[in-house]
Every structure is written in structure tokens, then in C-alpha cells.
XYZ file of C-alpha atoms in Angstrom:
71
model
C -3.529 29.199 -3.100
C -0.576 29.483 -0.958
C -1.080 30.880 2.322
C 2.458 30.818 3.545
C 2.833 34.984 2.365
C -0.899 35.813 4.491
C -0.889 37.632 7.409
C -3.031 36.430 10.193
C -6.219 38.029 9.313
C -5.904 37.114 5.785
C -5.314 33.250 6.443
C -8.310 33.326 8.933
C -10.650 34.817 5.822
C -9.609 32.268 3.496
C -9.946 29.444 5.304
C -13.465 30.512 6.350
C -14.701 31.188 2.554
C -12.851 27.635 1.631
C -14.837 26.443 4.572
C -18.348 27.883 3.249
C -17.597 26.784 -0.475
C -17.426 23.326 0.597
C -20.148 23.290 3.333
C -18.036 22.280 6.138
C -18.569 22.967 9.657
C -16.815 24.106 12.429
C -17.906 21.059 14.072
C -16.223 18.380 11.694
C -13.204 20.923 11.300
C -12.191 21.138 14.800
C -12.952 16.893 15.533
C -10.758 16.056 12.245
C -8.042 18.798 12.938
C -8.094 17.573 17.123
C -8.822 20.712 17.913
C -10.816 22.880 20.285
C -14.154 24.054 18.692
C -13.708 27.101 20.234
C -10.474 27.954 18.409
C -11.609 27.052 15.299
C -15.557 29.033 15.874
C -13.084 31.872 16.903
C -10.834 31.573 13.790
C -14.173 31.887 11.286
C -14.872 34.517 12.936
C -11.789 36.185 12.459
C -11.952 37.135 16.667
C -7.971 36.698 16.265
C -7.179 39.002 19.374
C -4.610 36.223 20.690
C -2.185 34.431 18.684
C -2.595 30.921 17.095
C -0.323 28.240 17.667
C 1.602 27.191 14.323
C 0.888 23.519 15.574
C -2.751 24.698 15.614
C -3.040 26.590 12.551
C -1.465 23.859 10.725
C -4.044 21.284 11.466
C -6.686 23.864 10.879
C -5.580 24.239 7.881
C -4.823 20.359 6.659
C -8.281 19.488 7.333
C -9.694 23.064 5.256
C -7.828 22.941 2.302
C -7.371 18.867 2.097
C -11.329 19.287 1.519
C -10.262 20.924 -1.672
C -8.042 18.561 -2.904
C -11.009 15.659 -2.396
C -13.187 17.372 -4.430
């Protein structure tokens, strides 16, 4: 699924049921993606009340949805 046309909330939901479907954590999500756990813990939990970094989301994101193509 796309997620270029998603606003912010939308983008944060989908990653987090992609997440859940394939039993990742935020854990292994935020070490692959180089992240911060926090941003990605706050990101599942849709707690979006600042702005994420396109940098940011696109790693995020990478890591999420490469899961899908692995399986």
C-alpha cells in the first residue's frame, strides 16, 4: 500500500498494524531504522503531537514495510 497520499496519523496507524502482523518490535525497529526508541514507541502510539522528520519517517518506514516484502 502506498503511503505517499496518508496524512500523518494515518501513516503512523499503518505502520503500527504492519508492525503487529509481523511481530516486530519497537526495539528491532528503531536499532535497524538508527533511530531513537523513543520516536518510534511514540509513533505506535500515534502520540504525534510534534512533527516527524522525513529523514526519520523514511527509515521508519524502510525497516516496517521491507518486513513485508521478506515474507
Amino acid at each position: 500500500m502506498p503511503t505517499r497520499g496518508m496524512d500523518l496519523h494515518e501513516w503512523c496507524e499503518y505502520l503500527r498494524d504492519v508492525k503487529e502482523a509481523f511481530h516486530l518490535t519497537n526495539a528491532y525497529i528503531a536499532e535497524k531504522a538508527e533511530v531513537s526508541i523513543a520516536t518510534v514507541e511514540r509513533i505506535m502510539a500515534i502520540n504525534i503531537d510534534k512533527d516527524i522528520k522525513r529523514y526519520t519517517a523514511r527509515r521508519i518506514e524502510m525497516v516496517v514495510l521491507g518486513e513485508v516484502h521478506q515474507h
